[in-house]
CSV table of C-alpha atoms in Angstrom, one decimal:
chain,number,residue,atom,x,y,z
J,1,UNK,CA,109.1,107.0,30.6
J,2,UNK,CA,111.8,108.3,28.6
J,3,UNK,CA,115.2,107.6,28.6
J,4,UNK,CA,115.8,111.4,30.0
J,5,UNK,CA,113.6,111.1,32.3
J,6,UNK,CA,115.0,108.0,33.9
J,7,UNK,CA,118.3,110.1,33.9
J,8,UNK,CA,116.7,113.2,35.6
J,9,UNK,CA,114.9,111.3,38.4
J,10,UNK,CA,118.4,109.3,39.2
J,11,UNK,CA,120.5,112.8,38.5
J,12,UNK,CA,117.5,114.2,41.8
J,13,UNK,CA,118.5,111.2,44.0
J,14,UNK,CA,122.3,111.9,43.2
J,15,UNK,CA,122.1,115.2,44.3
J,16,UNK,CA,119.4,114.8,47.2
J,17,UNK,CA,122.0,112.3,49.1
J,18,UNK,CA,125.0,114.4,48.7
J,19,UNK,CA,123.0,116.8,50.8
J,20,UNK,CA,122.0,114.4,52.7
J,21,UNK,CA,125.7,113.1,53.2
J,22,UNK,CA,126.6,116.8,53.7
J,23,UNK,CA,124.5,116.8,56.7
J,24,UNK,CA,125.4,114.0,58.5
J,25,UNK,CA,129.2,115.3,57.8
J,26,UNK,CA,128.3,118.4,59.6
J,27,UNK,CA,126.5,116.4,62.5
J,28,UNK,CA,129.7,114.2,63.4
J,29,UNK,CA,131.6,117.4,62.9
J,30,UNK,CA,130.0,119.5,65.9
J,31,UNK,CA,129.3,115.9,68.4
J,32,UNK,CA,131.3,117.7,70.5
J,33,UNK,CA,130.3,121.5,70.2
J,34,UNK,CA,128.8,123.2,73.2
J,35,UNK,CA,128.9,126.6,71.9
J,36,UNK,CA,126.9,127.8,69.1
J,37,UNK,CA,126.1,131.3,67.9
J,38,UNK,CA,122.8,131.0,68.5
J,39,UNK,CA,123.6,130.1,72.0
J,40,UNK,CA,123.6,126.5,73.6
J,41,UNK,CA,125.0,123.0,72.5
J,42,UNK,CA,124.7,122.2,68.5
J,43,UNK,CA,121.2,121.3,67.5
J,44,UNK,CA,121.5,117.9,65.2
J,45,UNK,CA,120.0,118.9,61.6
J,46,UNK,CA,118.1,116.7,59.3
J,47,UNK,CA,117.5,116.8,55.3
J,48,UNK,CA,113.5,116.9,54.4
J,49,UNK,CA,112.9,115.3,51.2
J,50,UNK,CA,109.9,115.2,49.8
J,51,UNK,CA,108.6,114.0,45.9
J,52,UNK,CA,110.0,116.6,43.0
J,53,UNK,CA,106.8,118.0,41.1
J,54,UNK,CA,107.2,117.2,37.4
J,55,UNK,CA,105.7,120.0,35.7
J,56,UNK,CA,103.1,122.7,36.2
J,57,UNK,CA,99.7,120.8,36.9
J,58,UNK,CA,101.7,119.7,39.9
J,59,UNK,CA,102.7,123.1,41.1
J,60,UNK,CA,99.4,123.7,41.0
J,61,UNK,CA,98.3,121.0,42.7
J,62,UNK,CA,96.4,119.0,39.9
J,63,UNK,CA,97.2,115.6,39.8
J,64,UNK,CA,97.2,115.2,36.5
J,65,UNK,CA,100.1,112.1,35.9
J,66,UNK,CA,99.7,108.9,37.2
J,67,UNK,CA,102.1,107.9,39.9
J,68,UNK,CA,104.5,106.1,38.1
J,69,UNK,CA,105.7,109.1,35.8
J,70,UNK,CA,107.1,111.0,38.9
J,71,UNK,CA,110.1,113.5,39.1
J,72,UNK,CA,112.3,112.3,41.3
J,73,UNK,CA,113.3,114.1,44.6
J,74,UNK,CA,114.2,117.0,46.1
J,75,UNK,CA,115.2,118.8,49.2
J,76,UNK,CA,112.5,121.2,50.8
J,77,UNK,CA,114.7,121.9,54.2
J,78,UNK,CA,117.0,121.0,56.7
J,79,UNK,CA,115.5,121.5,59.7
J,80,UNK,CA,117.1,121.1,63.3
J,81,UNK,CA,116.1,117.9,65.3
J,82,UNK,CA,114.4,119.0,68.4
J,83,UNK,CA,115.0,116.1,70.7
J,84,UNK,CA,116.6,117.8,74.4
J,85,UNK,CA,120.8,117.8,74.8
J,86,UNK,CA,121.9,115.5,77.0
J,87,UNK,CA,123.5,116.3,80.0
J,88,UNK,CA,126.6,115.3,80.8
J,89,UNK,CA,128.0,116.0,84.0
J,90,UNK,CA,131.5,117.2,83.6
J,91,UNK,CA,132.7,119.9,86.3
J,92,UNK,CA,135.8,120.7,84.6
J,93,UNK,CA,134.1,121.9,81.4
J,94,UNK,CA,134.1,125.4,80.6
J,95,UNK,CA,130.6,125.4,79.7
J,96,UNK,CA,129.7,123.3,83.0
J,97,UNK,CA,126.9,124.9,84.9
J,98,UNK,CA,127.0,125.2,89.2
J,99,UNK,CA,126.3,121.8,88.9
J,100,UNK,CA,128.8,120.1,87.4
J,101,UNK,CA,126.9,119.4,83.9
J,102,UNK,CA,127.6,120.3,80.2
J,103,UNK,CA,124.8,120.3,77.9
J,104,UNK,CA,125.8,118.6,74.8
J,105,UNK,CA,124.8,118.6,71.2
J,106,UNK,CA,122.0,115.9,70.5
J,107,UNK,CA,123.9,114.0,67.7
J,108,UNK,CA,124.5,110.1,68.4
J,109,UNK,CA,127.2,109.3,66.2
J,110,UNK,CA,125.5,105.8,65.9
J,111,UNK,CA,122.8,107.0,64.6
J,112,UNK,CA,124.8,109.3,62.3
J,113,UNK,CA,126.6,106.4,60.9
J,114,UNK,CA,123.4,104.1,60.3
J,115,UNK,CA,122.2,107.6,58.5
J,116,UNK,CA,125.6,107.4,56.5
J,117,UNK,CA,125.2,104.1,55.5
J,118,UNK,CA,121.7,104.2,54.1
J,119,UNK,CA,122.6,107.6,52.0
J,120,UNK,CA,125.5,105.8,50.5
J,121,UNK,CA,122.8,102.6,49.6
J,122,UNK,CA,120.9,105.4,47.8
J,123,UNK,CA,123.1,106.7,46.5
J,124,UNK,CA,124.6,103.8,44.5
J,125,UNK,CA,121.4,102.5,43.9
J,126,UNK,CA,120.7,105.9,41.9
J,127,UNK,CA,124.3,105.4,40.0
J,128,UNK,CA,123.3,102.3,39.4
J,129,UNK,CA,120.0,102.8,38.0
J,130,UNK,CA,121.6,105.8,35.8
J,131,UNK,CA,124.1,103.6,34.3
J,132,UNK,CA,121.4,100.7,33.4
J,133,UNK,CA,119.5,103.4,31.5
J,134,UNK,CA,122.8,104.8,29.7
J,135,UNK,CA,122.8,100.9,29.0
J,136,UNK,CA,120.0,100.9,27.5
J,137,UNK,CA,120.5,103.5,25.5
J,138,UNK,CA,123.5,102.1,23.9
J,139,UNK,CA,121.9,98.5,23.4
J,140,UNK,CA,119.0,100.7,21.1
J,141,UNK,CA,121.7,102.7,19.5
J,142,UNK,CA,123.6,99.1,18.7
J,143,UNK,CA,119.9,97.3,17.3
J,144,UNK,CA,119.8,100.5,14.6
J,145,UNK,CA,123.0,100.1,14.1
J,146,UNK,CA,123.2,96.1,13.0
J,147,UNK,CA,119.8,96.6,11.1
């Protein structure tokens, strides 16, 4: 694995958390949002990663290099989490029903934060890894330069 390489696949996860952060941002900022456009409470989303193809015997579905020469990751989607709202009962809601209950958004902000906490891990784990590799690189530029 080359040096850029190393960089590239660390540079994916960079960019696949941010998204991923993104998300969760967006999740804690509608907890509360009973009205969408699309009609309803706020639907929780979720970032689908999946393995970053590195070149084009992967596109085309030839598995061609071995497993430990992937490409990093990438986002395919962000796709709305399809567990029910809850129901809340709340009569003096605007959006209450003859009942008495409000159908909220399906976003637990406990869960959102555990999900925070692990795309920051990742995320620092990536920078980390990226600066070991820039490192590196400096250590082999400092061998050719002594010799």
């Amino acid at each position: 694995m080359s040096i850029f390489n190393s960089l590239r696949i660390s540079a994916s996860g960079l960019t696949a958390e941010r998204l991923r952060l993104d998300v969760i941002a967006d999740n804690l900022a509608n907890v509360n949002t009973t009205r969408t456009a699309a009609g309803g409470p706020y639907r929780r989303k979720v970032a689908l990663l999946e393995e970053r193809p590195t070149g084009f015997a992967d596109l085309l579905g030839i598995q061609s290099v071995p497993a430990s020469g992937r490409g990093g990751v990438r986002v395919v989607a962000i796709v709305e989490d399809t567990s029910p709202p809850q129901r809340v009962y709340n009569p003096g809601h605007p959006d209450a029903d003859a009942d008495g209950y409000v159908l909220m958004p399906n976003v637990n902000v406990v869960t959102e934060m555990v999900d925070m906490i692990t795309a920051t891990r990742a995320y620092e784990a990536n920078v980390t890894a990226m600066n070991a590799a820039k490192q590196m690189a400096l250590r082999t530029l400092d061998i050719g330069r002594n010799a």
